[in-house]
PDB file of N, CA, C and O in Angstrom:
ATOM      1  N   UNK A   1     -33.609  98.866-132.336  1.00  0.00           N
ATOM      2  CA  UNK A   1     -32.544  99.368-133.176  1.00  0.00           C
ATOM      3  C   UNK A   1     -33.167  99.943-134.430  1.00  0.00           C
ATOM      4  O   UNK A   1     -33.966  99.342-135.147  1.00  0.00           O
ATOM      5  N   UNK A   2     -32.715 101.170-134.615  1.00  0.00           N
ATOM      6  CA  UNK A   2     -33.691 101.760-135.323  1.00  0.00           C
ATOM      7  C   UNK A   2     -33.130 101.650-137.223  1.00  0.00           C
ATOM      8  O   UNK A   2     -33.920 101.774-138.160  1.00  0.00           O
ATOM      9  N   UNK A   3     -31.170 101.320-137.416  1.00  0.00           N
ATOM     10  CA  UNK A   3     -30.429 101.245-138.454  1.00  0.00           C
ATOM     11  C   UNK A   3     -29.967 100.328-138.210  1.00  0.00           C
ATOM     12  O   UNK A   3     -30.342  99.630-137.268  1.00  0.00           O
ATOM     13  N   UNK A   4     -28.588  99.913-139.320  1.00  0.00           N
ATOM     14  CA  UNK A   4     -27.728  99.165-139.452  1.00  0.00           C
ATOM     15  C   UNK A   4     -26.155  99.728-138.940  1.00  0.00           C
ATOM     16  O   UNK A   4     -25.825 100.900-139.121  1.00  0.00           O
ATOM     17  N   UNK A   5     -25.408  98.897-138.396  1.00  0.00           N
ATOM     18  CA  UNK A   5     -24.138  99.818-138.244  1.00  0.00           C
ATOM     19  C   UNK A   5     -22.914  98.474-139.020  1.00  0.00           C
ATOM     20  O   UNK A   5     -23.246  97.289-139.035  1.00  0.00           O
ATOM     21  N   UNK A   6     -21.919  98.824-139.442  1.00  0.00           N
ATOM     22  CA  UNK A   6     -20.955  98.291-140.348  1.00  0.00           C
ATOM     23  C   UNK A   6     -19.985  97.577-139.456  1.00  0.00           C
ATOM     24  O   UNK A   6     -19.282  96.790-140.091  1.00  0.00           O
ATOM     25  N   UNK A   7     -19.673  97.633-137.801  1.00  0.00           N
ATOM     26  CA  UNK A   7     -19.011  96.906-137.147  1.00  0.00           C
ATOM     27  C   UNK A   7     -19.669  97.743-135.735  1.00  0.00           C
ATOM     28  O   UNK A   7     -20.305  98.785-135.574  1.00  0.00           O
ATOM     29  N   UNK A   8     -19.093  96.591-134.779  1.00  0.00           N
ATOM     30  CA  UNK A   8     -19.271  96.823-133.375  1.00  0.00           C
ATOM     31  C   UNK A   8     -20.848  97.546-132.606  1.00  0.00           C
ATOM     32  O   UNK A   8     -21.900  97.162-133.117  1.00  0.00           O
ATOM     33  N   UNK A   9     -20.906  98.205-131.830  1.00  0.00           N
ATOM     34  CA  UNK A   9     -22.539  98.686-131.208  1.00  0.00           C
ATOM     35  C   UNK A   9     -23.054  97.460-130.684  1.00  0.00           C
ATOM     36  O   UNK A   9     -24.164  97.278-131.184  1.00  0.00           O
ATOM     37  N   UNK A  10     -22.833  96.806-130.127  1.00  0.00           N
ATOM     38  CA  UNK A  10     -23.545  95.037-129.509  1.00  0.00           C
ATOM     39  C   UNK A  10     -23.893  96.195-127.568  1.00  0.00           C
ATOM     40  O   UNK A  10     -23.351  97.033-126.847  1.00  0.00           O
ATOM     41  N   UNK A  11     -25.145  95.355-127.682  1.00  0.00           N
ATOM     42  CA  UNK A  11     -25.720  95.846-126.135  1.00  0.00           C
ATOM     43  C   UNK A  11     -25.099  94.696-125.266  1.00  0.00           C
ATOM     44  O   UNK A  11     -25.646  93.597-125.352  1.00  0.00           O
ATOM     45  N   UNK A  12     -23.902  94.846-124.351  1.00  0.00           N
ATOM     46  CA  UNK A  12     -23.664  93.471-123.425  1.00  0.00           C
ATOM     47  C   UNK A  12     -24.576  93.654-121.940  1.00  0.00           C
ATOM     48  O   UNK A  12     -25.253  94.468-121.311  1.00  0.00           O
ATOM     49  N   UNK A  13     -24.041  92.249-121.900  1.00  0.00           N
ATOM     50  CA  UNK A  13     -24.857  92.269-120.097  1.00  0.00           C
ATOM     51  C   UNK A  13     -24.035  91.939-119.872  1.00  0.00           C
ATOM     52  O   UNK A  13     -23.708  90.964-120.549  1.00  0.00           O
ATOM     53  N   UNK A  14     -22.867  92.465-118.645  1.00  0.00           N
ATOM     54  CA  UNK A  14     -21.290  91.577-118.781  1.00  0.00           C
ATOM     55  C   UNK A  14     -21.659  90.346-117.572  1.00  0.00           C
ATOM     56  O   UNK A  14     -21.277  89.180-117.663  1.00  0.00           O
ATOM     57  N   UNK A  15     -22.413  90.854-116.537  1.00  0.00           N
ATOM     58  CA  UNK A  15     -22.397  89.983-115.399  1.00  0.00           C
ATOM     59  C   UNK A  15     -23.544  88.412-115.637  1.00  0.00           C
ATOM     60  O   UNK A  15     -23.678  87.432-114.905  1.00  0.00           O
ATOM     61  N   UNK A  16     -24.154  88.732-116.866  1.00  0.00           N
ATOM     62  CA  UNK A  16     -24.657  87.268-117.705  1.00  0.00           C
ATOM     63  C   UNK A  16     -24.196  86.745-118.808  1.00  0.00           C
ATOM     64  O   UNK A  16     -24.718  85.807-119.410  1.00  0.00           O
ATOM     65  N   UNK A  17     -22.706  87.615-119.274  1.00  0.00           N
ATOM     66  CA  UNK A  17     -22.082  86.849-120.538  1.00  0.00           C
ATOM     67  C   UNK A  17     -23.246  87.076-121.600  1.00  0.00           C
ATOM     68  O   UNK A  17     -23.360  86.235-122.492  1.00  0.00           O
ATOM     69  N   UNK A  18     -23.893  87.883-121.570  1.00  0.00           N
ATOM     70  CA  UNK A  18     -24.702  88.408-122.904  1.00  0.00           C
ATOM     71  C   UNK A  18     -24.129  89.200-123.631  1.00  0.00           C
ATOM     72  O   UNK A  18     -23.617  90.172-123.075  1.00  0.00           O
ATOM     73  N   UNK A  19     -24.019  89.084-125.008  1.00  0.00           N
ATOM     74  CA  UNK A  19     -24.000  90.411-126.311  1.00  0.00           C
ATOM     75  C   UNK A  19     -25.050  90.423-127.179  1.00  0.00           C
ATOM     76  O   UNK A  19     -25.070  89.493-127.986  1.00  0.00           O
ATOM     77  N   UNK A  20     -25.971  91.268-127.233  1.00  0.00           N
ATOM     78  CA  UNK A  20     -27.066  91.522-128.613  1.00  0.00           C
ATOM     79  C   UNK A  20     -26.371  92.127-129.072  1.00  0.00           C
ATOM     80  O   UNK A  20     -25.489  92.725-128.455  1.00  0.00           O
ATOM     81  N   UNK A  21     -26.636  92.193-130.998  1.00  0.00           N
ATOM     82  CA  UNK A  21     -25.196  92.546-131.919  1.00  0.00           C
ATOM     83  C   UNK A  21     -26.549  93.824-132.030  1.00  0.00           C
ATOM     84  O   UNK A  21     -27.462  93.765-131.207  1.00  0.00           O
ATOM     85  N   UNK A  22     -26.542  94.740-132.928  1.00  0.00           N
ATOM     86  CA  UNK A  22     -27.438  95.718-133.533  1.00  0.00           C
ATOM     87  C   UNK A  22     -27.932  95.651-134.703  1.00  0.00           C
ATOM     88  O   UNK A  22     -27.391  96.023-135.744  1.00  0.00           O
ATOM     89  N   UNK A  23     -29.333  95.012-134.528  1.00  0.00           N
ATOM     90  CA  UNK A  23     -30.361  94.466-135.819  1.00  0.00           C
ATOM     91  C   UNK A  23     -31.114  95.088-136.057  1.00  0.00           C
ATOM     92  O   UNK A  23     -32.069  95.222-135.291  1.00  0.00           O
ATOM     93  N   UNK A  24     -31.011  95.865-137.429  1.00  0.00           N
ATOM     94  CA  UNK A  24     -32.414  96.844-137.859  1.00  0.00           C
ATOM     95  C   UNK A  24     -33.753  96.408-137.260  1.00  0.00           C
ATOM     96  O   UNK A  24     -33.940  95.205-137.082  1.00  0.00           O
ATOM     97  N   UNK A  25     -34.710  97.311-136.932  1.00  0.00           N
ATOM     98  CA  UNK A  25     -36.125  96.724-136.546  1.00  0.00           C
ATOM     99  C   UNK A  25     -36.488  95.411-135.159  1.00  0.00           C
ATOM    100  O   UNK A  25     -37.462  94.806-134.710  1.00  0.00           O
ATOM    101  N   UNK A  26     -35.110  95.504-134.937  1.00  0.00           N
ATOM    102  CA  UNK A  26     -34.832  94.621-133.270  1.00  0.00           C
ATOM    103  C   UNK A  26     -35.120  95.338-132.462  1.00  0.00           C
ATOM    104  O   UNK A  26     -35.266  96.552-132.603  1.00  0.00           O
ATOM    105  N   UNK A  27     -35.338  94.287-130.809  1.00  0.00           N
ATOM    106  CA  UNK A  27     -35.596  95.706-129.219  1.00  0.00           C
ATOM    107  C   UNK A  27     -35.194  94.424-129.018  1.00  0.00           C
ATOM    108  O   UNK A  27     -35.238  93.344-129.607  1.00  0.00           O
ATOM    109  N   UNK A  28     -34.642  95.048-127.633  1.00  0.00           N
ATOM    110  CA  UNK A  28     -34.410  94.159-126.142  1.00  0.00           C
ATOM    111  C   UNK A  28     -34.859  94.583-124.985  1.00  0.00           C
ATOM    112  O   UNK A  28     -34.740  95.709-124.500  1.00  0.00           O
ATOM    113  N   UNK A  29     -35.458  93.513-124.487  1.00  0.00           N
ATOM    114  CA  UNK A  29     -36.394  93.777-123.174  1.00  0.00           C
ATOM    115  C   UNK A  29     -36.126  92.713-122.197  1.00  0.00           C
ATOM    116  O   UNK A  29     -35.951  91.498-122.279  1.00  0.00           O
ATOM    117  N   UNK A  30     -36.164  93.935-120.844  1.00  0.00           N
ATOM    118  CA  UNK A  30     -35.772  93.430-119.903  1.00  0.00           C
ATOM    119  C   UNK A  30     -36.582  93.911-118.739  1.00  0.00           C
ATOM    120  O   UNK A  30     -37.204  94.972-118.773  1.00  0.00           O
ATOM    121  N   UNK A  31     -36.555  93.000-117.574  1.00  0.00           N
ATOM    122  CA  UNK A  31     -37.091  93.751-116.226  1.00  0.00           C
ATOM    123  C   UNK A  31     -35.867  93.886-115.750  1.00  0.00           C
ATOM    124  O   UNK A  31     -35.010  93.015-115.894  1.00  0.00           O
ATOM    125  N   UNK A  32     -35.628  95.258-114.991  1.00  0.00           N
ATOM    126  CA  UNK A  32     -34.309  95.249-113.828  1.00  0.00           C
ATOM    127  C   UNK A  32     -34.967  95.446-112.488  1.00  0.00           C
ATOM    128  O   UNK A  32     -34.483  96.184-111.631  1.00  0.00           O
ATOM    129  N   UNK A  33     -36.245  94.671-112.307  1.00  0.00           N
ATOM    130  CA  UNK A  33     -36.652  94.721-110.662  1.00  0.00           C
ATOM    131  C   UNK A  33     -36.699  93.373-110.693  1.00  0.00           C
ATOM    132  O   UNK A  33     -37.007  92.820-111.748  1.00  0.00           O
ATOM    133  N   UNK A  34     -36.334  92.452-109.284  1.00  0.00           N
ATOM    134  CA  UNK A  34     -36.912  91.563-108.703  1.00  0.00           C
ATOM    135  C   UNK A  34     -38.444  91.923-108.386  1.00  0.00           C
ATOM    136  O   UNK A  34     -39.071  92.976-108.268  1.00  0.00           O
ATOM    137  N   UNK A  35     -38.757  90.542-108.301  1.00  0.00           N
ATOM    138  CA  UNK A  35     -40.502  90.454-107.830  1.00  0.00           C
ATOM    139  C   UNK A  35     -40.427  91.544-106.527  1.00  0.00           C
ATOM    140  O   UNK A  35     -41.242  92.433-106.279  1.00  0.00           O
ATOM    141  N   UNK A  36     -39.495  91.283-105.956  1.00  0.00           N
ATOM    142  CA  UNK A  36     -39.897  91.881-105.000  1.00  0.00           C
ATOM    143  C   UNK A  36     -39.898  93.563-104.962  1.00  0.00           C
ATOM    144  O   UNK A  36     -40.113  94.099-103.875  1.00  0.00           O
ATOM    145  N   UNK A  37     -39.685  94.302-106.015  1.00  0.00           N
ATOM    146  CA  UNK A  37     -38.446  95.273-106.064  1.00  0.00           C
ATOM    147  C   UNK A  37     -37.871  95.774-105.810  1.00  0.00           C
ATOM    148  O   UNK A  37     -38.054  96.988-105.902  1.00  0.00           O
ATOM    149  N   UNK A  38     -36.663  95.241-105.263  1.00  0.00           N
ATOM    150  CA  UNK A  38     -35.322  95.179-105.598  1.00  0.00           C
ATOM    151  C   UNK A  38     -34.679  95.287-106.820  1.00  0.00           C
ATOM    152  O   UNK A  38     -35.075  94.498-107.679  1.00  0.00           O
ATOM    153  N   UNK A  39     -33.754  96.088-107.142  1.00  0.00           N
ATOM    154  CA  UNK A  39     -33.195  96.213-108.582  1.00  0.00           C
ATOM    155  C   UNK A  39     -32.293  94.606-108.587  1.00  0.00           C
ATOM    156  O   UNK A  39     -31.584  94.152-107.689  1.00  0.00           O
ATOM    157  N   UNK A  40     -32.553  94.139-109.618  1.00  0.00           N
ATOM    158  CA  UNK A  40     -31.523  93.619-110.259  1.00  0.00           C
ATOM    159  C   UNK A  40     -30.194  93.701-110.547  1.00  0.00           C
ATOM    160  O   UNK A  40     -30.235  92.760-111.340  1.00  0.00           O
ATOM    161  N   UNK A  41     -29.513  93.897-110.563  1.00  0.00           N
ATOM    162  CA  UNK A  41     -27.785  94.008-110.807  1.00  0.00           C
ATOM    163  C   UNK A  41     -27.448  93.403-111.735  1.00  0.00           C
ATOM    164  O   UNK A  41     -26.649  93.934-112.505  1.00  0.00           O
ATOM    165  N   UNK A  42     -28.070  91.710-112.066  1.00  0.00           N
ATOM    166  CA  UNK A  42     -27.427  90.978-113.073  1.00  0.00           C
ATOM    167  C   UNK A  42     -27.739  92.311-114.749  1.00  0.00           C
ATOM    168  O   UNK A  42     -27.161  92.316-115.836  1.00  0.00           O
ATOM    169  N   UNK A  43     -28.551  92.980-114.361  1.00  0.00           N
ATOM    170  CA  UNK A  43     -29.131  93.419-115.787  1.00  0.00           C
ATOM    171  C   UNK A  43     -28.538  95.017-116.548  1.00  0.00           C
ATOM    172  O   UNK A  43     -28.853  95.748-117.487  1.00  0.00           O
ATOM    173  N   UNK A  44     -27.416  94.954-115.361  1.00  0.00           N
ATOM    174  CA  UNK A  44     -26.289  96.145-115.517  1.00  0.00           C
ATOM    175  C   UNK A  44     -26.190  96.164-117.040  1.00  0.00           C
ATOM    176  O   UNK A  44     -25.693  95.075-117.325  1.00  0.00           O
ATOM    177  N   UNK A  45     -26.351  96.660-117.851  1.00  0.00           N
ATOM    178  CA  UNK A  45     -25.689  96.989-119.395  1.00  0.00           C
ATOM    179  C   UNK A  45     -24.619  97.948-120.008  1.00  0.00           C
ATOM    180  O   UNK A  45     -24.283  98.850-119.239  1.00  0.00           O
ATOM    181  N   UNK A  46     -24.097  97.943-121.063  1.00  0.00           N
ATOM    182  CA  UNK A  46     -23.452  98.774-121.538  1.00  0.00           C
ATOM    183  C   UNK A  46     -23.518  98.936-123.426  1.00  0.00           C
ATOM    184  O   UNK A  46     -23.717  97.857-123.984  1.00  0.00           O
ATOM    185  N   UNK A  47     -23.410  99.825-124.107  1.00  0.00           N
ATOM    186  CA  UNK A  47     -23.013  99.591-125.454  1.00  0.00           C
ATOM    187  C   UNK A  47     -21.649  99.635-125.672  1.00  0.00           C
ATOM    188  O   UNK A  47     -20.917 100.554-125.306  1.00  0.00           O
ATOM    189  N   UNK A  48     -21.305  98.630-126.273  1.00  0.00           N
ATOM    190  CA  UNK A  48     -20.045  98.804-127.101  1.00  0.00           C
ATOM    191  C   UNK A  48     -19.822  99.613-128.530  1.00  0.00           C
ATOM    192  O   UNK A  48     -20.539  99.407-129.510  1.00  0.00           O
ATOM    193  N   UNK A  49     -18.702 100.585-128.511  1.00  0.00           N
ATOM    194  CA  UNK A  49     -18.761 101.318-129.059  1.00  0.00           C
ATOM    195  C   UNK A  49     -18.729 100.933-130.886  1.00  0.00           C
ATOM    196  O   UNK A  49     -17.918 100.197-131.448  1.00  0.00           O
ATOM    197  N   UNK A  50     -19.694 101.571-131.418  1.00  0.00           N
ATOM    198  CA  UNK A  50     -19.918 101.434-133.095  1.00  0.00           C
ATOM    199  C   UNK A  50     -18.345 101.679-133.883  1.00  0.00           C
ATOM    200  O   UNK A  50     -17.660 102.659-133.592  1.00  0.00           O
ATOM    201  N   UNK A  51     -17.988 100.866-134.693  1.00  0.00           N
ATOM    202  CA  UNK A  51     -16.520 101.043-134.933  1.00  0.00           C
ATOM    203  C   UNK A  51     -16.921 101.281-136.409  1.00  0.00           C
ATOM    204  O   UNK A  51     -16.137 102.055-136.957  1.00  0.00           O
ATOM    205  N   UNK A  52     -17.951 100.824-137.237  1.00  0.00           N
ATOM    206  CA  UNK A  52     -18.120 101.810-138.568  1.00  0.00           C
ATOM    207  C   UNK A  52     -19.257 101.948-138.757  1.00  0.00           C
ATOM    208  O   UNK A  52     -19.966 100.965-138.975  1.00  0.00           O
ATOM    209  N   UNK A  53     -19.758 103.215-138.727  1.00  0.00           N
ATOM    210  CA  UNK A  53     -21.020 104.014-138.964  1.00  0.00           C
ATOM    211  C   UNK A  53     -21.546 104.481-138.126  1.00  0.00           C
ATOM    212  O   UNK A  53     -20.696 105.019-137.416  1.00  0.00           O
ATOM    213  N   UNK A  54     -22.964 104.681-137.557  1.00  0.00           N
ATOM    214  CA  UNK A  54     -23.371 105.299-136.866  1.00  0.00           C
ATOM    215  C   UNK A  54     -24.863 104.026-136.295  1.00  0.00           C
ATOM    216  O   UNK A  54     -25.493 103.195-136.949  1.00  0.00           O
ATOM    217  N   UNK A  55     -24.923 104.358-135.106  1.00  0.00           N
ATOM    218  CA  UNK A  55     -26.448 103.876-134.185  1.00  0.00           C
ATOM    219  C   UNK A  55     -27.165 104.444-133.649  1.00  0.00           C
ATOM    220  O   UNK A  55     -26.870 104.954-132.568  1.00  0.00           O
ATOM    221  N   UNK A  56     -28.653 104.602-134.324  1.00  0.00           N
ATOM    222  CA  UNK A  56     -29.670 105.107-133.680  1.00  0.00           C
ATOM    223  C   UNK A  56     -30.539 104.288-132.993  1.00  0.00           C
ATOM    224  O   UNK A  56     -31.228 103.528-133.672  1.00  0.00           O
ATOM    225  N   UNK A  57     -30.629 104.279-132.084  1.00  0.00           N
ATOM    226  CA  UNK A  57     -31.796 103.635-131.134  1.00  0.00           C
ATOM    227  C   UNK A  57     -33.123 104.603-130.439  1.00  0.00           C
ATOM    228  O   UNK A  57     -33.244 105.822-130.326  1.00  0.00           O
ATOM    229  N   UNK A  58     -33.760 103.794-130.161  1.00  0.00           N
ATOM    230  CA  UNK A  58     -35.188 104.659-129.235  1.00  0.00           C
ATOM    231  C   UNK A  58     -35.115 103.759-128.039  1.00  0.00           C
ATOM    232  O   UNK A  58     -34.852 102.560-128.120  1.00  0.00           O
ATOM    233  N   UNK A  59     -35.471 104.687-126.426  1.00  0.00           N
ATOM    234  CA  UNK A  59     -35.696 104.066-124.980  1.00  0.00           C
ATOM    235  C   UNK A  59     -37.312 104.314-125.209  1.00  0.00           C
ATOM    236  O   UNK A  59     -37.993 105.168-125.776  1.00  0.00           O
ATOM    237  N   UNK A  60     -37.572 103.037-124.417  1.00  0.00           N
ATOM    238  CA  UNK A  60     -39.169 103.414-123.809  1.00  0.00           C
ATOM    239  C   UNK A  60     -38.883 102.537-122.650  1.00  0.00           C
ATOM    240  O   UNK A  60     -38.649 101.330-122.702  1.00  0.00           O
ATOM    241  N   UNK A  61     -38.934 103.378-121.474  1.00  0.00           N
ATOM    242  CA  UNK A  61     -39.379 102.993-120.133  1.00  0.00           C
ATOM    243  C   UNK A  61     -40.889 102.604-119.431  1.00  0.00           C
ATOM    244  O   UNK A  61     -41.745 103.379-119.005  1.00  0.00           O
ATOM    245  N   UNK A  62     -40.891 101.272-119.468  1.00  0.00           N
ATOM    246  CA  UNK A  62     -42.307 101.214-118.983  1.00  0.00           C
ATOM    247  C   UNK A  62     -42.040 100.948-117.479  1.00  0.00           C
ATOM    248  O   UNK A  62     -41.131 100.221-117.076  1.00  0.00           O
ATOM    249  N   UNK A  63     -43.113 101.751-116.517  1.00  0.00           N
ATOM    250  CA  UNK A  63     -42.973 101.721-115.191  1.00  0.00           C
ATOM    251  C   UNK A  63     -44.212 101.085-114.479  1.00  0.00           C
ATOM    252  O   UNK A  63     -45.382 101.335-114.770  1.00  0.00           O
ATOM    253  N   UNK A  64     -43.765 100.177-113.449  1.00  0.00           N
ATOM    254  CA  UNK A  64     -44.778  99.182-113.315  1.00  0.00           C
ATOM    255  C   UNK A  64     -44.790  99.259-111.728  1.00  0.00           C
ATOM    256  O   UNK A  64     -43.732  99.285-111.101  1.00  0.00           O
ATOM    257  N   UNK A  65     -46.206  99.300-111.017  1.00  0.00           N
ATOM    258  CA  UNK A  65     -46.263  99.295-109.743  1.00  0.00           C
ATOM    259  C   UNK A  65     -46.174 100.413-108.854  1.00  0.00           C
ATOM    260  O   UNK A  65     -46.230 100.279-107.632  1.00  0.00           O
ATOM    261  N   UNK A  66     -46.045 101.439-109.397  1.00  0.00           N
ATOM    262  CA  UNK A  66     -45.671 102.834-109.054  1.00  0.00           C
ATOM    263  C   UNK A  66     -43.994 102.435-108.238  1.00  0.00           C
ATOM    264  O   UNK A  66     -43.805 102.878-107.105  1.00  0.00           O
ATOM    265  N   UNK A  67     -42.803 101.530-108.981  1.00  0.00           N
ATOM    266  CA  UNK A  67     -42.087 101.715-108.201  1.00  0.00           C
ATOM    267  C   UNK A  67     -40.938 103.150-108.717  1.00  0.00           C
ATOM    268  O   UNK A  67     -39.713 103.113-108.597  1.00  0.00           O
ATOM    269  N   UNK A  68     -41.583 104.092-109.174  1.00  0.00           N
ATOM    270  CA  UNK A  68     -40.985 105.700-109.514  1.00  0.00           C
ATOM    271  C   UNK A  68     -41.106 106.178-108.318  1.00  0.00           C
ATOM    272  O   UNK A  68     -40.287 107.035-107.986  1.00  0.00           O
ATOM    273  N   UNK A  69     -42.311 105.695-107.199  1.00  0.00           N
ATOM    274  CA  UNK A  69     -42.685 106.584-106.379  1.00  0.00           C
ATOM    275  C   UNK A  69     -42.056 105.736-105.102  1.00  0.00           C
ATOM    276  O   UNK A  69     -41.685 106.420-104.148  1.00  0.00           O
ATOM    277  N   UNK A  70     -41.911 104.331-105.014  1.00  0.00           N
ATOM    278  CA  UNK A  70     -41.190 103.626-103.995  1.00  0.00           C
ATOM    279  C   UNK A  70     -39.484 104.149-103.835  1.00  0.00           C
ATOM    280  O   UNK A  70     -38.852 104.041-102.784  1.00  0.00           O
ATOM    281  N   UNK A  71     -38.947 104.710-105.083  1.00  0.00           N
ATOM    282  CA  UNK A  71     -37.391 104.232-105.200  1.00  0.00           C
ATOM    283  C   UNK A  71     -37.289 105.645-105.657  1.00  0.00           C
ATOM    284  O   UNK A  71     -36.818 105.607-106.794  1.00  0.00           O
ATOM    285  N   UNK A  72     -37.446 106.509-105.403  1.00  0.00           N
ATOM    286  CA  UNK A  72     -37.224 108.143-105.789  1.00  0.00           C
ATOM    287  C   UNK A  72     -35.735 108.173-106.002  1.00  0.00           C
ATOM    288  O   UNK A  72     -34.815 107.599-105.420  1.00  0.00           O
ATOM    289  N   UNK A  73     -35.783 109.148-107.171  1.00  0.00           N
ATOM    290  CA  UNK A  73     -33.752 109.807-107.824  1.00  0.00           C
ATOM    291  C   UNK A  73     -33.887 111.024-106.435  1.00  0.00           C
ATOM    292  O   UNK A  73     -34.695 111.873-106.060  1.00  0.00           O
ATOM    293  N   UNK A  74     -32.342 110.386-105.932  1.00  0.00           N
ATOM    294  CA  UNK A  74     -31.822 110.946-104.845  1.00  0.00           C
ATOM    295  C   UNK A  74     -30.994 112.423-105.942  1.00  0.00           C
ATOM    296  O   UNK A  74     -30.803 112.488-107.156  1.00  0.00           O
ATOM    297  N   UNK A  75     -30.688 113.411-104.816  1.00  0.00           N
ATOM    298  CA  UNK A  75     -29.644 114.092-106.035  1.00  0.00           C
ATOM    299  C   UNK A  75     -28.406 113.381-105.279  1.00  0.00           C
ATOM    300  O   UNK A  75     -27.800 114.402-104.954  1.00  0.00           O
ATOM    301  N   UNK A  76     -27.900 112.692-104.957  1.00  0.00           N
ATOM    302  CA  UNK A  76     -26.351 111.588-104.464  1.00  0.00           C
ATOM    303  C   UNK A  76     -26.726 110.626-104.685  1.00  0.00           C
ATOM    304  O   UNK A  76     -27.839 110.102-104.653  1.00  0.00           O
ATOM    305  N   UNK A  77     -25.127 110.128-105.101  1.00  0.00           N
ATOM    306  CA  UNK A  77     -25.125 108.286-105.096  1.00  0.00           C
ATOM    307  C   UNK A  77     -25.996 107.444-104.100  1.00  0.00           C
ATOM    308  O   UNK A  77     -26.666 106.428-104.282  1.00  0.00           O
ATOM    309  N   UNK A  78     -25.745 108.267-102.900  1.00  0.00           N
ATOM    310  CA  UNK A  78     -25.531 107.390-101.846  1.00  0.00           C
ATOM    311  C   UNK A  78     -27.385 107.275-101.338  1.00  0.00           C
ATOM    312  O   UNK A  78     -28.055 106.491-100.666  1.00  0.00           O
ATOM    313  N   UNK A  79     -27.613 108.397-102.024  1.00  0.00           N
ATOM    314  CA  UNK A  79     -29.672 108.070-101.658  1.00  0.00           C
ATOM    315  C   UNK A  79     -30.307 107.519-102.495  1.00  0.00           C
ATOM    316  O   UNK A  79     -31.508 107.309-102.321  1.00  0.00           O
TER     317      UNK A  79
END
């Protein structure tokens, strides 16, 4: 989290009953593969929307195992 915001912006995990609120100079880290990889599901997220001010954040994707090259972006849902 890169600011402060004046209400709301919390990162949930709904299917683990998680909320991180949005803390200047905070990250949250997560794996969304099983050992095996398999994606995870429990690690579904969402932001809740900032109700006064504004939120800047930064992504960094770290990719582990070459699974970019096991689990290729289909252009459909369904691949």
């Amino acid at each position: 989290m890169l600011n402060s915001v004046g209400a709301g912006g919390a990162t949930v995990f709904p299917l683990l009953g998680v909320a991180a609120p949005p803390v200047p100079g905070s990250a949250l880290f997560w794996f969304n593969l099983r050992r095996s990889g398999l994606a995870d599901s429990r690690t579904v997220h969402a932001s809740c929307p900032v109700l006064l001010g504004a939120k800047s954040i930064a992504n960094f994707w770290l990719h582990e195992s070459g699974q970019e090259f096991r689990h290729r972006c289909g252009t459909s849902e369904d691949e």
